[in-house]
Amino acid sequence: MASILRFRKLCYVEPVSKPSLGFESSNKTTCLREDKGSSVVVVDNDPSCVDVVSLTKEIQTDKKRRRRKEAREWRCVDSCCWMIGCLCTTWWLLLVLYHSMPINMTLPGYQFVESPGTKLKKEGLTAFHPVVLIPGIVTGGLELWEGRPCAEGLFRKRLWGGSFSELFKRPLCWLEHMSLDNKTGLDPLDIRVRAVPGLVAADYFAPGYFVWAVIIENLARIGYEEKNMHMAAYDWRLSFQNTEVRDQSLSRLKSKIELMFVNNGYKKVVVVPHSMGVTYFLHFMKWVEAPPPMGGGGGLGWCAKHIKSIMNIGPTFLGVPKVATSLLSAESKDIALARAMAPGIFDSDILGLQTLEHMIRVARTWDSMVSLLPKGGETIWGNLDWSPEEGFICDQAKKNYFQSSTHNVSQRTNSSDGKLGFRIEEPVHYGRMISFGKETSQLPSSVLQPFNSKGHEHVNHKSSCGEVWTEYDEMSRESLRAIADKKAYTAKSVIDLIRYVAPKMMHRAEGHFSYGIADNVDDPKYSHYKYWSNPLETKLPDAPDLEIYCLYGVGIPTERSYVYKMSTFDKCKSIPFRIDSSADGSDNGCLKGGVYFVDGDESVPVVSAGFMCAKGWRGKNRFNPSGSTTYVREYQHKPPANFFEGRGVQSGAHVDIMGNVALIEDVMRVAAGATGVELGGDKIHSDILSMAERINLPL
Amino acid sequence: MSLLRRRKGSEIEKDSKLNLKEDENIEGEDENKHKVKEAKKKKKEENKKKWNCFDNCCWFIGFICSVWWFLLFLYNAMPASFPQYVTEAITGPLPDPPGVKLQKEGLKAKHPVVFVPGIVTGGLELWEGHQCADGLFRKRLWGGTFGEVYKRPLCWVEHMSLDNETGLDPSGIRVRPVTGLVAADYFAPGYFVWAVLIANLARIGYEEKTMYMAAYDWRISFQNTEVRDQTLSRIKSNIELLVATNNGNKVVVIPHSMGVLYFLHFMKWVEAPAPMGGGGGSDWCAKHIKAVMNIGGPFLGVPKAVTGLFSAEAKDVAVARAIAPGVLDKDLFRLQTLQHVMRMTRTWDSTMSMIPKGGDTIWGGLDWSPEEYYECIHKRHKHNDTELAADKGAEHVDSQTKSLPYGRMISFGKDVAEAPSSKIERTDFRDAIKGNNYANGSCNDAWTEYQDMGIGGIKAVADYKVYTAGSLLDLLHFVAPKMMKRGDVHFSYGIADDLNDPKYKHYKYWSNPLETKLPNAPDMEIYSMYGVGIPTERAYVYKVSATSDCYIPFQIDTSAEGETERSCLKGGVFTVDGDETVPVLSSGFMCAKAWRGQTRFNPSGIQTYIREYDHAPPSNLLEGRGTQSGAHVDIMGNFALIEDVIRVAAGATGEELGGDQVYSDIFKWSQKIDLQL
């Protein structure tokens, strides 16, 4: 303290030569000056200055040391901390700003699209018919009710849907709990995973990824709430009949519909199923009218009494080709692409993950997967030589898809360009749903060898890879090669193929599903529940006032058939087949990365989604004896115009279409009492009518 | 380099100190060096200055964040059984949760279970709102984190309120109950209500298809839940479905708190003919219900509900006010918290369902009450029989000296509360003329009916001095005429002289057990399960607060304390045995006496059982809210209660449980109540 005081005194006494510098430095210099000046003359200098010099030196070194120390401390960890601190603070600041931002603030240049709910409310629409929402496969949440020790603490937590955090934390445990029993297709011992009930089951699939939320919100605008809106959540892993056996889901749905019917002044319900929910509801309609032991005992006329219309969104009436490949090799377009980009990640046994093998094993225990296999065989999906979609010009769809132009004019020129410019030399053989090798998919059919499953035997190897069991381990190399050798499979023989490579799964599943076409729908055998979800083997209920809508997106390339190859067959390390992602067509072709594309909504081809409404049920025919009216409403896909639109308000993609304003408006109008004619009847963008024309199905 | 030079410089300086003759060269060099040094120092200083404040803050925040994340990571990586392991290491092995224990005994899910949540515990979400509630669609307004209360309190109050005239939705606002088990499993994150019970039931095989949460909007009157949401119809349909899909096994209903009254209402509704009732026919309950296991049921109302309506406070608020006077009262930040709360709660019809029922007959008059010789010091009754006897002896001796004025539910002033009734001068308030609105609209922001009352009215209320359960109703009619007018259509608080009187067919009597008959279902069982051993509010000492501005004119007089430690009067509140919210009398009387055997209230002789659970506070922090708690909500985590519920759900009868289990004096008190049966 005293030294500092002395310092200051010195400063005041001596003239400061360099005033601009700070306090310490000026001090020091003055003293030095003096030092220098006096050194010549005076021997014994002013003692105070010597003192000062030594003092300053002392302080200087001390400071230096300290500073050096500080600098060392500040170097690494502290910079990190500083960084994190900065980031956090900025983040919070932005968060606060975001929260305090007025909600209706519109960004410059961004046109706010009025939601259909608000629009129709202004028109004066109010809630009229109760609405039943039926989610599809995958989108419904599943939660744990009883589990093995590894799943401790997850009681009533979502295993499926939500954040999927458990998948990363304990993947094997998760897989174990998501699997079903291989024999029965029901719960494994000591595990109970159940569907989440209520609207929360499928409003959002993951945080921020809506499924039904947008529709629900818009319906709420015109007065819907829980009492007249019901989400018929079910365990989508089970076969449809098993949801009744295990959870009584069908009975609950029946009771709910009856309750809503009565509580809302005896107004019929409008059912809105999505994706696989469409076939689930077909099954329900047969079940509810069937007599008690197998059915719900609602009696004939139940549907006519309780249901106004069924608005199928992205329906999978006739199955999805994608499912065949995921059962065969646990992959579809996306995975094949990923594999092409980063070979080795999926294939090699890094970290002992065997992701795909695990996936195939789990997926094969889910009966519902099997329900989505293509139905109707070659009559619907085409054979080796023809297919209903042949002559489809891929380029058009692709251009529409990849070009984000929202201007109708340019689109029209584009499409006409496409039509004029590119004539496909020879039609694509969509009918060959799976062909081994690119050439096979293009060869004339006479060269191809027929597939004969009789000739090959399953060889039971002592499997060394017990942990990840797929039925492939039980097949010999020869029989696998026989499958692959120069062969192409149509919709019919694909099922034979799957039967051959996964006999146990198909044995289990074929107790619940069927893929054929009925010659005589009145045959008593068709009263068995396994036919109920196949529209080609059942009659619609006797409900002449019932309206059936097929609402789906078009304009997105959709997987239709595949080029396969044998993978390097290293026993039990990998699945023996995979999509040949190197198989690419010419620039304008429909073949890309081993996949032939057609028009559709990215998941479901137009044929599957639209055929029943466009032809199979149109008018009074043997599948629709009472002549329920059908409507096809297609929605042309337009990608989101800018970033703020999120997943787009005019999307046609399989799930994103649930946020399509035009579709929501249609659903709301019908729910508020409009008929299909008032909506404007059919609205068709694709070639579904001519495709349906080509399908030779006796009606 | 610079270091070297510096060292050199300093050496030279040393030299200069020792050897004073130096040539100029060195000096010049020295100066140069110093110049360099100065520049450097300057830079460093600037650096240092930059690092000083903002950077230190950043550093600090970053450090805390990192540590936090690290801990979070550790917490997440921790095996799930770790906390249990720690607990066991400290307290010794924990008892198995009842679900596990009974699963080992081989119990299996048999009867479907229906939960009926009480007031306040059920979640409410927004379906349609005003501008200010944008972005809250299907978000919880009630339950959960209550984040919106802090963010936009006025908006929240506006949306939680109902219409003052109809008791239904205000225009443009639809707030609806959350459905499903999530409606009331947790009230707020970490604060369980039904979750423990659900988890334990799941152990023996229960799941969504055998459990049903009968969530309803607990703000509106019981009949209005049917009118607006068809809730009663839904419960009926769901119970029928549960019975049908579970091989015809009848349901076990577990109502909690106000759910008890709601379910009483439901049982009458479902058997009543169609326009007013559910048209289930007179044997619906017999066919569908095995047992009703009422948890903490306020059959005869709760004294707390009155003070809630009267001055928007209960013990907790009064205590808070005593600790920090001014916070709640002052117009700080123009909050007027209590006024807003009062305005909101007065639009909720359901609060009126819990006004004490049965009047002076049940709750006692000016000079007597059933619990009058209750000994507050013996909050925890000993399990040991001999000790219990000793207790009773002591009580008896004490009772000679003094009885407690529980019958005077509200008294103005402590002296009034304890004076003999002959010495109290009362002026009737009923005909008092209400003064003009002295506040003159200046506090329209938080309108309560008190502002219509005027000083005259307030004085009249205070001059009447003592209110019993019977005259309380008149008081409420006087201070809140609009609310009570609305409520009178839906609820009744009397005792029926003749239950067969056709007027009792009206729905307003259905939730009052003293004005209805139980359904004709001789095989049904009714349990009354509640905690005892916690001081519970029973009667209040009030004072008139400073009436200068637009505040609520009455307050609990927190300065009123009993003379001794043993006194039941504390902070202006007389307490009695109960579960912290519901006095034993209210939750136990019906099962202990009024419905016991074949009486006029229970013509078919439904078996009743009383199961009391003595409160034992959690022994340490790790136990959370305790596994032996008797508190009103915490009892849902009481292992003994859960075990009883599971046993009944798995098929046991009340006899197999062991019949009555009583710790309190409920039978003695019931004896004193002179009710014609």
Short mmCIF file of C-alpha atoms in Angstrom, two decimals, chain B residues 274-566:
data_model
loop_
_atom_site.label_atom_id
_atom_site.label_comp_id
_atom_site.label_asym_id
_atom_site.label_seq_id
_atom_site.Cartn_x
_atom_site.Cartn_y
_atom_site.Cartn_z
CA ALA B 274 -83.70 -41.01 -20.49
CA PRO B 275 -84.20 -37.27 -20.82
CA MET B 276 -82.44 -36.40 -17.56
CA GLY B 277 -80.64 -39.68 -16.94
CA GLY B 278 -78.80 -42.30 -18.90
CA GLY B 279 -81.64 -44.78 -19.21
CA GLY B 280 -79.59 -47.77 -18.13
CA GLY B 281 -82.47 -49.28 -16.19
CA SER B 282 -82.77 -49.90 -12.48
CA ASP B 283 -80.32 -52.80 -12.36
CA TRP B 284 -77.49 -51.22 -14.32
CA CYS B 285 -75.24 -50.74 -11.29
CA ALA B 286 -75.96 -54.24 -10.02
CA LYS B 287 -75.00 -55.65 -13.39
CA HIS B 288 -71.87 -53.64 -14.02
CA ILE B 289 -70.26 -52.63 -10.73
CA LYS B 290 -68.53 -54.94 -8.30
CA ALA B 291 -67.20 -52.39 -5.88
CA VAL B 292 -66.77 -48.66 -5.43
CA MET B 293 -63.52 -47.94 -3.62
CA ASN B 294 -63.76 -44.30 -2.59
CA ILE B 295 -60.40 -42.78 -1.78
CA GLY B 296 -60.47 -39.70 0.45
CA GLY B 297 -64.10 -39.07 -0.39
CA PRO B 298 -65.62 -35.75 0.75
CA PHE B 299 -69.09 -37.31 0.93
CA LEU B 300 -70.38 -34.57 3.17
CA GLY B 301 -68.28 -31.75 1.82
CA VAL B 302 -65.13 -29.99 2.98
CA PRO B 303 -64.98 -26.93 5.23
CA LYS B 304 -62.05 -25.70 3.17
CA ALA B 305 -64.34 -25.29 0.16
CA VAL B 306 -66.30 -22.62 2.02
CA THR B 307 -63.33 -20.48 2.84
CA GLY B 308 -62.13 -20.97 -0.69
CA LEU B 309 -65.35 -19.44 -1.93
CA PHE B 310 -65.64 -16.93 0.86
CA SER B 311 -62.17 -15.40 0.79
CA ALA B 312 -60.17 -17.40 -1.74
CA GLU B 313 -57.87 -18.73 0.91
CA ALA B 314 -57.29 -21.84 2.92
CA LYS B 315 -54.77 -22.64 5.58
CA ASP B 316 -51.85 -22.44 3.18
CA VAL B 317 -52.72 -19.05 1.81
CA ALA B 318 -53.44 -17.71 5.26
CA VAL B 319 -50.06 -18.92 6.48
CA ALA B 320 -48.32 -17.39 3.52
CA ARG B 321 -50.06 -14.15 4.22
CA ALA B 322 -48.98 -14.25 7.84
CA ILE B 323 -45.37 -14.85 6.89
CA ALA B 324 -45.15 -12.21 4.25
CA PRO B 325 -47.91 -9.72 4.89
CA GLY B 326 -48.41 -7.44 2.00
CA VAL B 327 -47.29 -9.66 -0.81
CA LEU B 328 -50.68 -11.07 -1.45
CA ASP B 329 -52.62 -8.06 -0.32
CA LYS B 330 -50.85 -5.21 -1.94
CA ASP B 331 -51.57 -4.17 -5.40
CA LEU B 332 -48.03 -4.97 -6.29
CA PHE B 333 -47.54 -4.97 -10.04
CA ARG B 334 -51.32 -4.65 -10.28
CA LEU B 335 -51.56 -8.36 -9.82
CA GLN B 336 -54.48 -8.69 -7.43
CA THR B 337 -53.76 -12.38 -7.34
CA LEU B 338 -56.38 -13.42 -4.86
CA GLN B 339 -59.09 -11.40 -6.49
CA HIS B 340 -58.36 -13.04 -9.79
CA VAL B 341 -58.25 -16.46 -8.26
CA MET B 342 -61.53 -15.81 -6.54
CA ARG B 343 -63.20 -14.52 -9.64
CA MET B 344 -62.03 -17.59 -11.52
CA THR B 345 -62.98 -20.16 -8.93
CA ARG B 346 -66.38 -18.64 -8.43
CA THR B 347 -67.22 -19.45 -12.01
CA TRP B 348 -66.50 -23.10 -11.32
CA ASP B 349 -69.67 -24.83 -10.29
CA SER B 350 -67.85 -27.86 -9.04
CA THR B 351 -66.42 -26.06 -6.02
CA MET B 352 -69.96 -25.73 -4.80
CA SER B 353 -70.38 -29.49 -4.79
CA MET B 354 -68.06 -29.62 -1.81
CA ILE B 355 -69.80 -27.16 0.45
CA PRO B 356 -70.54 -29.01 3.71
CA LYS B 357 -73.75 -30.98 3.46
CA GLY B 358 -76.19 -31.99 6.11
CA GLY B 359 -76.10 -28.70 7.97
CA ASP B 360 -76.11 -28.59 11.73
CA THR B 361 -77.22 -32.19 12.06
CA ILE B 362 -73.92 -33.42 10.73
CA TRP B 363 -71.44 -30.67 11.37
CA GLY B 364 -72.70 -29.47 14.73
CA GLY B 365 -74.45 -26.35 15.94
CA LEU B 366 -73.39 -23.43 18.02
CA ASP B 367 -72.95 -25.51 21.11
CA TRP B 368 -71.95 -28.93 20.03
CA SER B 369 -70.18 -30.82 17.28
CA PRO B 370 -69.51 -34.50 16.81
CA GLU B 371 -65.79 -34.08 17.27
CA GLU B 372 -65.96 -31.63 20.14
CA TYR B 373 -63.75 -33.59 22.54
CA TYR B 374 -61.08 -34.34 19.99
CA GLU B 375 -57.58 -34.18 21.40
CA CYS B 376 -55.30 -32.46 18.96
CA ILE B 377 -52.07 -33.51 20.56
CA HIS B 378 -52.77 -37.12 19.74
CA LYS B 379 -52.42 -36.64 16.10
CA ARG B 380 -50.84 -40.01 15.76
CA HIS B 381 -52.89 -42.68 17.36
CA LYS B 382 -50.89 -45.59 18.57
CA HIS B 383 -51.49 -48.92 17.02
CA ASN B 384 -51.08 -50.55 20.34
CA ASP B 385 -54.43 -51.23 21.91
CA THR B 386 -53.47 -50.57 25.49
CA GLU B 387 -52.01 -47.24 24.60
CA LEU B 388 -55.08 -46.40 22.65
CA ALA B 389 -57.15 -47.09 25.71
CA ALA B 390 -54.87 -44.91 27.76
CA ASP B 391 -55.25 -42.16 25.20
CA LYS B 392 -58.94 -42.36 25.40
CA GLY B 393 -58.82 -42.12 29.13
CA ALA B 394 -56.73 -39.01 28.94
CA GLU B 395 -59.02 -37.56 26.41
CA HIS B 396 -61.94 -38.16 28.65
CA VAL B 397 -60.35 -36.33 31.51
CA ASP B 398 -59.49 -33.45 29.28
CA SER B 399 -62.89 -33.27 27.75
CA GLN B 400 -64.39 -32.32 31.06
CA THR B 401 -62.59 -29.07 30.93
CA LYS B 402 -63.15 -27.89 27.43
CA SER B 403 -64.93 -28.73 24.24
CA LEU B 404 -63.98 -27.37 20.89
CA PRO B 405 -66.34 -25.12 18.94
CA TYR B 406 -66.07 -27.04 15.67
CA GLY B 407 -69.72 -26.41 15.00
CA ARG B 408 -69.02 -22.72 14.59
CA MET B 409 -67.48 -23.12 11.23
CA ILE B 410 -66.75 -19.45 10.78
CA SER B 411 -66.55 -17.05 13.67
CA PHE B 412 -65.49 -13.44 13.58
CA GLY B 413 -62.90 -13.11 16.28
CA LYS B 414 -61.33 -15.69 18.51
CA ASP B 415 -63.25 -14.65 21.57
CA VAL B 416 -66.49 -15.21 19.71
CA ALA B 417 -65.34 -18.64 18.66
CA GLU B 418 -64.86 -19.68 22.27
CA ALA B 419 -67.56 -17.79 24.09
CA PRO B 420 -70.63 -19.65 25.27
CA SER B 421 -73.42 -19.26 22.78
CA SER B 422 -75.65 -17.34 25.16
CA LYS B 423 -73.16 -14.52 25.35
CA ILE B 424 -72.85 -13.87 21.63
CA GLU B 425 -74.86 -11.01 20.32
CA ARG B 426 -75.83 -11.52 16.75
CA THR B 427 -77.59 -9.32 14.34
CA ASP B 428 -79.17 -11.07 11.45
CA PHE B 429 -77.48 -10.24 8.20
CA ARG B 430 -79.99 -11.75 5.86
CA ASP B 431 -82.07 -8.66 5.43
CA ALA B 432 -79.21 -6.24 5.55
CA ILE B 433 -79.20 -3.74 2.78
CA LYS B 434 -76.22 -3.89 0.56
CA GLY B 435 -74.50 -0.60 0.18
CA ASN B 436 -73.56 1.06 -3.01
CA ASN B 437 -70.56 0.04 -4.90
CA TYR B 438 -68.02 1.95 -2.91
CA ALA B 439 -65.20 0.87 -5.15
CA ASN B 440 -67.00 2.64 -7.93
CA GLY B 441 -65.63 0.61 -10.75
CA SER B 442 -62.03 1.33 -10.05
CA CYS B 443 -61.26 -2.32 -9.67
CA ASN B 444 -63.19 -3.71 -12.54
CA ASP B 445 -60.11 -5.58 -13.46
CA ALA B 446 -60.79 -8.20 -10.89
CA TRP B 447 -64.45 -8.12 -10.29
CA THR B 448 -65.80 -10.06 -7.37
CA GLU B 449 -69.27 -9.84 -6.05
CA TYR B 450 -67.98 -8.20 -2.92
CA GLN B 451 -67.88 -4.94 -4.73
CA ASP B 452 -71.64 -5.04 -5.01
CA MET B 453 -72.01 -5.56 -1.33
CA GLY B 454 -70.91 -2.29 0.04
CA ILE B 455 -69.73 -1.48 3.52
CA GLY B 456 -73.11 -2.08 5.01
CA GLY B 457 -73.25 -5.60 3.74
CA ILE B 458 -69.81 -6.38 4.96
CA LYS B 459 -70.59 -5.06 8.39
CA ALA B 460 -73.76 -7.06 8.54
CA VAL B 461 -71.86 -10.22 7.73
CA ALA B 462 -69.32 -9.55 10.44
CA ASP B 463 -72.01 -8.66 12.97
CA TYR B 464 -73.66 -12.02 12.73
CA LYS B 465 -70.42 -13.29 14.25
CA VAL B 466 -70.86 -17.03 14.12
CA TYR B 467 -71.82 -19.27 11.29
CA THR B 468 -72.62 -22.95 11.54
CA ALA B 469 -72.77 -25.33 8.58
CA GLY B 470 -76.41 -24.43 8.16
CA SER B 471 -76.10 -20.67 8.23
CA LEU B 472 -72.98 -20.81 6.09
CA LEU B 473 -75.20 -21.46 3.13
CA ASP B 474 -77.14 -18.30 3.84
CA LEU B 475 -73.87 -16.46 4.17
CA LEU B 476 -72.73 -17.64 0.79
CA HIS B 477 -76.07 -16.73 -0.70
CA PHE B 478 -75.62 -13.30 0.75
CA VAL B 479 -72.08 -12.61 -0.37
CA ALA B 480 -72.22 -14.34 -3.73
CA PRO B 481 -75.83 -14.41 -4.84
CA LYS B 482 -75.12 -14.96 -8.51
CA MET B 483 -72.82 -17.84 -7.98
CA MET B 484 -75.13 -19.54 -5.54
CA LYS B 485 -78.09 -19.04 -7.79
CA ARG B 486 -76.21 -20.88 -10.49
CA GLY B 487 -75.10 -23.54 -8.07
CA ASP B 488 -78.49 -24.15 -6.52
CA VAL B 489 -79.69 -25.58 -9.78
CA HIS B 490 -77.02 -28.25 -9.64
CA PHE B 491 -76.36 -29.02 -6.01
CA SER B 492 -78.24 -29.39 -2.79
CA TYR B 493 -76.89 -29.54 0.73
CA GLY B 494 -79.75 -30.69 2.89
CA ILE B 495 -80.98 -33.91 4.43
CA ALA B 496 -83.98 -35.60 2.97
CA ASP B 497 -86.86 -36.35 5.28
CA ASP B 498 -88.56 -38.59 2.80
CA LEU B 499 -86.34 -40.02 0.11
CA ASN B 500 -89.30 -41.22 -1.89
CA ASP B 501 -90.49 -37.70 -2.44
CA PRO B 502 -90.64 -37.30 -6.22
CA LYS B 503 -88.68 -34.05 -6.03
CA TYR B 504 -85.57 -36.10 -5.29
CA LYS B 505 -85.65 -37.34 -8.85
CA HIS B 506 -84.07 -34.10 -9.89
CA TYR B 507 -80.38 -34.29 -10.68
CA LYS B 508 -79.39 -31.61 -8.23
CA TYR B 509 -79.81 -34.09 -5.38
CA TRP B 510 -77.84 -36.90 -6.98
CA SER B 511 -74.46 -36.00 -5.61
CA ASN B 512 -75.67 -35.52 -2.05
CA PRO B 513 -75.61 -38.90 -0.26
CA LEU B 514 -78.06 -37.59 2.30
CA GLU B 515 -80.71 -36.93 -0.31
CA THR B 516 -80.38 -40.01 -2.45
CA LYS B 517 -80.73 -43.73 -2.09
CA LEU B 518 -77.95 -46.02 -3.16
CA PRO B 519 -78.79 -48.10 -6.23
CA ASN B 520 -80.48 -51.41 -5.83
CA ALA B 521 -77.39 -53.61 -5.97
CA PRO B 522 -77.10 -55.90 -2.96
CA ASP B 523 -73.86 -57.52 -4.19
CA MET B 524 -72.07 -54.27 -4.63
CA GLU B 525 -69.49 -53.18 -2.08
CA ILE B 526 -68.69 -49.64 -1.05
CA TYR B 527 -65.35 -48.85 0.52
CA SER B 528 -64.37 -45.66 2.16
CA MET B 529 -60.59 -45.43 2.18
CA TYR B 530 -58.89 -42.41 3.66
CA GLY B 531 -55.91 -41.28 5.60
CA VAL B 532 -56.05 -40.20 9.22
CA GLY B 533 -53.63 -38.64 11.61
CA ILE B 534 -53.10 -35.28 9.96
CA PRO B 535 -54.57 -32.06 11.33
CA THR B 536 -57.30 -31.02 8.96
CA GLU B 537 -59.09 -27.73 8.67
CA ARG B 538 -62.48 -27.81 10.27
CA ALA B 539 -63.44 -24.33 11.48
CA TYR B 540 -62.06 -20.83 11.01
CA VAL B 541 -61.60 -17.58 12.88
CA TYR B 542 -62.13 -14.62 10.56
CA LYS B 543 -61.57 -10.94 10.70
CA VAL B 544 -62.65 -8.04 8.58
CA SER B 545 -59.74 -6.77 6.60
CA ALA B 546 -59.06 -3.15 5.87
CA THR B 547 -61.96 -2.24 3.64
CA SER B 548 -60.45 0.83 2.11
CA ASP B 549 -60.10 -0.46 -1.38
CA CYS B 550 -61.22 -3.23 -3.61
CA TYR B 551 -59.87 -6.20 -1.76
CA ILE B 552 -61.65 -9.18 -0.46
CA PRO B 553 -63.11 -7.83 2.76
CA PHE B 554 -62.65 -10.93 4.91
CA GLN B 555 -59.54 -12.78 5.91
CA ILE B 556 -58.63 -15.65 8.12
CA ASP B 557 -57.31 -14.17 11.32
CA THR B 558 -53.91 -15.80 11.43
CA SER B 559 -53.10 -14.21 14.77
CA ALA B 560 -55.68 -16.35 16.53
CA GLU B 561 -53.73 -19.03 18.34
CA GLY B 562 -54.74 -21.43 21.06
CA GLU B 563 -53.39 -20.90 24.59
CA THR B 564 -51.44 -24.10 24.85
CA GLU B 565 -49.44 -26.36 22.66
CA ARG B 566 -52.26 -28.83 22.88
#
